[in-house]
PDB file of C-alpha atoms in Angstrom:
ATOM      1  CA  MET Q  18       0.000   0.000   0.000  1.00 49.00           C
ATOM      2  CA  HIS Q  19       1.326   3.419  -0.832  1.00 55.00           C
ATOM      3  CA  ALA Q  20       1.929   5.983   1.897  1.00 58.00           C
ATOM      4  CA  ASN Q  21      -0.425   8.514   0.312  1.00 65.00           C
ATOM      5  CA  LYS Q  22      -3.481   6.218   0.345  1.00 80.00           C
ATOM      6  CA  LYS Q  23      -5.969   6.572   3.173  1.00 90.00           C
ATOM      7  CA  LYS Q  24      -6.228   3.493   5.385  1.00 93.00           C
ATOM      8  CA  PRO Q  25      -9.732   1.963   5.706  1.00 95.00           C
ATOM      9  CA  TYR Q  26     -10.191   2.333   9.479  1.00 97.00           C
ATOM     10  CA  GLY Q  27     -13.984   2.643   9.180  1.00 97.00           C
ATOM     11  CA  LYS Q  28     -14.250  -0.580   7.196  1.00 97.00           C
ATOM     12  CA  LEU Q  29     -11.974  -2.299   9.731  1.00 97.00           C
ATOM     13  CA  VAL Q  30     -14.140  -1.226  12.667  1.00 97.00           C
ATOM     14  CA  ALA Q  31     -17.416  -2.090  10.903  1.00 98.00           C
ATOM     15  CA  TYR Q  32     -16.334  -5.600   9.904  1.00 98.00           C
ATOM     16  CA  GLY Q  33     -14.666  -6.126  13.297  1.00 97.00           C
ATOM     17  CA  ILE Q  34     -17.922  -5.307  15.061  1.00 98.00           C
ATOM     18  CA  GLY Q  35     -19.805  -7.521  12.601  1.00 97.00           C
ATOM     19  CA  SER Q  36     -17.432 -10.407  13.216  1.00 97.00           C
ATOM     20  CA  CYS Q  37     -17.727 -10.043  16.997  1.00 97.00           C
ATOM     21  CA  ALA Q  38     -21.512  -9.807  16.709  1.00 98.00           C
ATOM     22  CA  LEU Q  39     -21.715 -13.023  14.677  1.00 97.00           C
ATOM     23  CA  TYR Q  40     -19.566 -14.989  17.103  1.00 96.00           C
ATOM     24  CA  THR Q  41     -21.479 -13.579  20.078  1.00 97.00           C
ATOM     25  CA  ALA Q  42     -24.837 -14.423  18.466  1.00 96.00           C
ATOM     26  CA  VAL Q  43     -23.785 -18.011  17.782  1.00 96.00           C
ATOM     27  CA  TYR Q  44     -22.521 -18.404  21.332  1.00 97.00           C
ATOM     28  CA  MET Q  45     -25.601 -16.839  22.947  1.00 97.00           C
ATOM     29  CA  LEU Q  46     -28.160 -18.533  20.661  1.00 97.00           C
ATOM     30  CA  GLN Q  47     -26.485 -21.893  20.124  1.00 96.00           C
ATOM     31  CA  ASP Q  48     -29.520 -23.913  21.288  1.00 96.00           C
ATOM     32  CA  VAL Q  49     -31.905 -22.135  18.903  1.00 95.00           C
ATOM     33  CA  ILE Q  50     -29.423 -22.336  16.043  1.00 94.00           C
ATOM     34  CA  MET Q  51     -28.747 -26.042  16.527  1.00 94.00           C
ATOM     35  CA  ALA Q  52     -32.466 -26.827  16.806  1.00 95.00           C
ATOM     36  CA  ASN Q  53     -33.130 -25.126  13.459  1.00 94.00           C
ATOM     37  CA  PHE Q  54     -30.067 -26.552  11.722  1.00 93.00           C
ATOM     38  CA  ALA Q  55     -31.140 -30.088  12.655  1.00 93.00           C
ATOM     39  CA  ARG Q  56     -34.691 -29.817  11.268  1.00 94.00           C
ATOM     40  CA  GLY Q  57     -33.752 -31.130   7.823  1.00 91.00           C
ATOM     41  CA  GLY Q  58     -35.352 -30.238   4.511  1.00 93.00           C
ATOM     42  CA  ILE Q  59     -34.734 -26.656   3.422  1.00 93.00           C
ATOM     43  CA  TYR Q  60     -33.100 -25.966   6.790  1.00 93.00           C
ATOM     44  CA  THR Q  61     -30.150 -28.049   5.610  1.00 92.00           C
ATOM     45  CA  ALA Q  62     -28.921 -24.982   3.702  1.00 95.00           C
ATOM     46  CA  LEU Q  63     -28.678 -22.888   6.897  1.00 95.00           C
ATOM     47  CA  PRO Q  64     -25.303 -24.221   8.102  1.00 94.00           C
ATOM     48  CA  ILE Q  65     -23.810 -23.700   4.637  1.00 95.00           C
ATOM     49  CA  ALA Q  66     -25.171 -20.152   4.432  1.00 96.00           C
ATOM     50  CA  THR Q  67     -23.870 -19.463   7.941  1.00 95.00           C
ATOM     51  CA  VAL Q  68     -20.377 -20.644   7.030  1.00 96.00           C
ATOM     52  CA  PHE Q  69     -20.357 -18.421   3.938  1.00 97.00           C
ATOM     53  CA  LEU Q  70     -21.533 -15.447   6.016  1.00 97.00           C
ATOM     54  CA  PHE Q  71     -18.834 -16.006   8.644  1.00 97.00           C
ATOM     55  CA  SER Q  72     -16.210 -16.471   5.959  1.00 97.00           C
ATOM     56  CA  TRP Q  73     -17.164 -13.253   4.197  1.00 97.00           C
ATOM     57  CA  ILE Q  74     -17.429 -11.057   7.320  1.00 97.00           C
ATOM     58  CA  HIS Q  75     -14.383 -12.425   9.162  1.00 97.00           C
ATOM     59  CA  GLY Q  76     -12.310 -12.704   5.964  1.00 96.00           C
ATOM     60  CA  THR Q  77     -12.987  -9.085   5.035  1.00 96.00           C
ATOM     61  CA  PHE Q  78     -12.113  -8.019   8.577  1.00 97.00           C
ATOM     62  CA  ALA Q  79      -8.834  -9.948   8.521  1.00 96.00           C
ATOM     63  CA  GLY Q  80      -7.873  -8.661   5.061  1.00 95.00           C
ATOM     64  CA  THR Q  81      -8.635  -5.081   6.066  1.00 96.00           C
ATOM     65  CA  LEU Q  82      -6.607  -5.514   9.266  1.00 96.00           C
ATOM     66  CA  TRP Q  83      -3.552  -6.538   7.228  1.00 95.00           C
ATOM     67  CA  GLN Q  84      -4.151  -3.583   4.925  1.00 94.00           C
ATOM     68  CA  VAL Q  85      -4.328  -1.117   7.848  1.00 95.00           C
ATOM     69  CA  LEU Q  86      -1.161  -2.625   9.336  1.00 95.00           C
ATOM     70  CA  GLY Q  87       0.571  -2.070   5.983  1.00 92.00           C
ATOM     71  CA  ILE Q  88       1.269  -5.740   5.317  1.00 91.00           C
ATOM     72  CA  ASP Q  89       0.784  -6.598   1.659  1.00 85.00           C
ATOM     73  CA  ALA Q  90       1.330  -9.783  -0.311  1.00 80.00           C
ATOM     74  CA  VAL Q  91       4.498  -9.985  -2.369  1.00 81.00           C
ATOM     75  CA  LYS Q  92       3.684  -9.226  -5.967  1.00 83.00           C
ATOM     76  CA  LYS Q  93       5.781 -11.243  -8.377  1.00 83.00           C
ATOM     77  CA  ALA Q  94       6.757  -9.836 -11.748  1.00 81.00           C
ATOM     78  CA  PRO Q  95       5.223 -11.686 -14.686  1.00 83.00           C
ATOM     79  CA  ALA Q  96       7.427 -14.492 -15.982  1.00 77.00           C
ATOM     80  CA  GLN Q  97       9.512 -13.579 -18.977  1.00 77.00           C
ATOM     81  CA  ALA Q  98      10.213 -16.046 -21.753  1.00 71.00           C
ATOM     82  CA  THR Q  99      13.847 -17.107 -21.787  1.00 73.00           C
ATOM     83  CA  ALA Q 100      15.705 -16.741 -25.046  1.00 69.00           C
ATOM     84  CA  GLN Q 101      16.875 -20.071 -26.404  1.00 74.00           C
ATOM     85  CA  ALA Q 102      20.040 -20.435 -28.402  1.00 68.00           C
ATOM     86  CA  PRO Q 103      19.430 -21.494 -31.978  1.00 69.00           C
ATOM     87  CA  ALA Q 104      19.901 -25.199 -32.664  1.00 70.00           C
ATOM     88  CA  ARG Q 105      23.381 -26.043 -33.940  1.00 70.00           C
ATOM     89  CA  LYS Q 106      23.644 -27.649 -37.300  1.00 73.00           C
ATOM     90  CA  ASP Q 107      26.890 -29.513 -36.957  1.00 70.00           C
ATOM     91  CA  THR Q 108      27.761 -31.395 -40.117  1.00 75.00           C
ATOM     92  CA  ARG Q 109      31.355 -32.260 -39.200  1.00 76.00           C
ATOM     93  CA  PRO Q 110      32.182 -35.898 -38.679  1.00 75.00           C
ATOM     94  CA  ARG Q 111      32.671 -36.877 -35.036  1.00 75.00           C
ATOM     95  CA  ALA Q 112      34.695 -39.666 -33.532  1.00 76.00           C
ATOM     96  CA  ALA Q 113      32.681 -42.458 -31.920  1.00 77.00           C
ATOM     97  CA  VAL Q 114      33.899 -45.065 -29.472  1.00 81.00           C
ATOM     98  CA  ASN Q 115      32.640 -48.569 -30.177  1.00 80.00           C
ATOM     99  CA  ALA Q 116      32.390 -50.616 -27.068  1.00 69.00           C
TER     100      ALA Q 116
END
């Protein structure tokens, strides 16, 4: 991240609060959540949706935290094609050892 860019403190706080709220809600309402997740049928999609929600909220929080701390991934330069030497056309006779 460049020094002249503004750091996303607001986004960090918002997603941090959201992440804490999700974990708190699951802890406080675990009986209700488990009762609904175990009902079967269409309710089978609830655990999957919950995992995606947690992943999105907590992942965005973690990524923004790294960004605010100034820690960025190493960006590799695109690979360049190496120049190959032209194939030699050697027409001279060569000595061979017969074993």
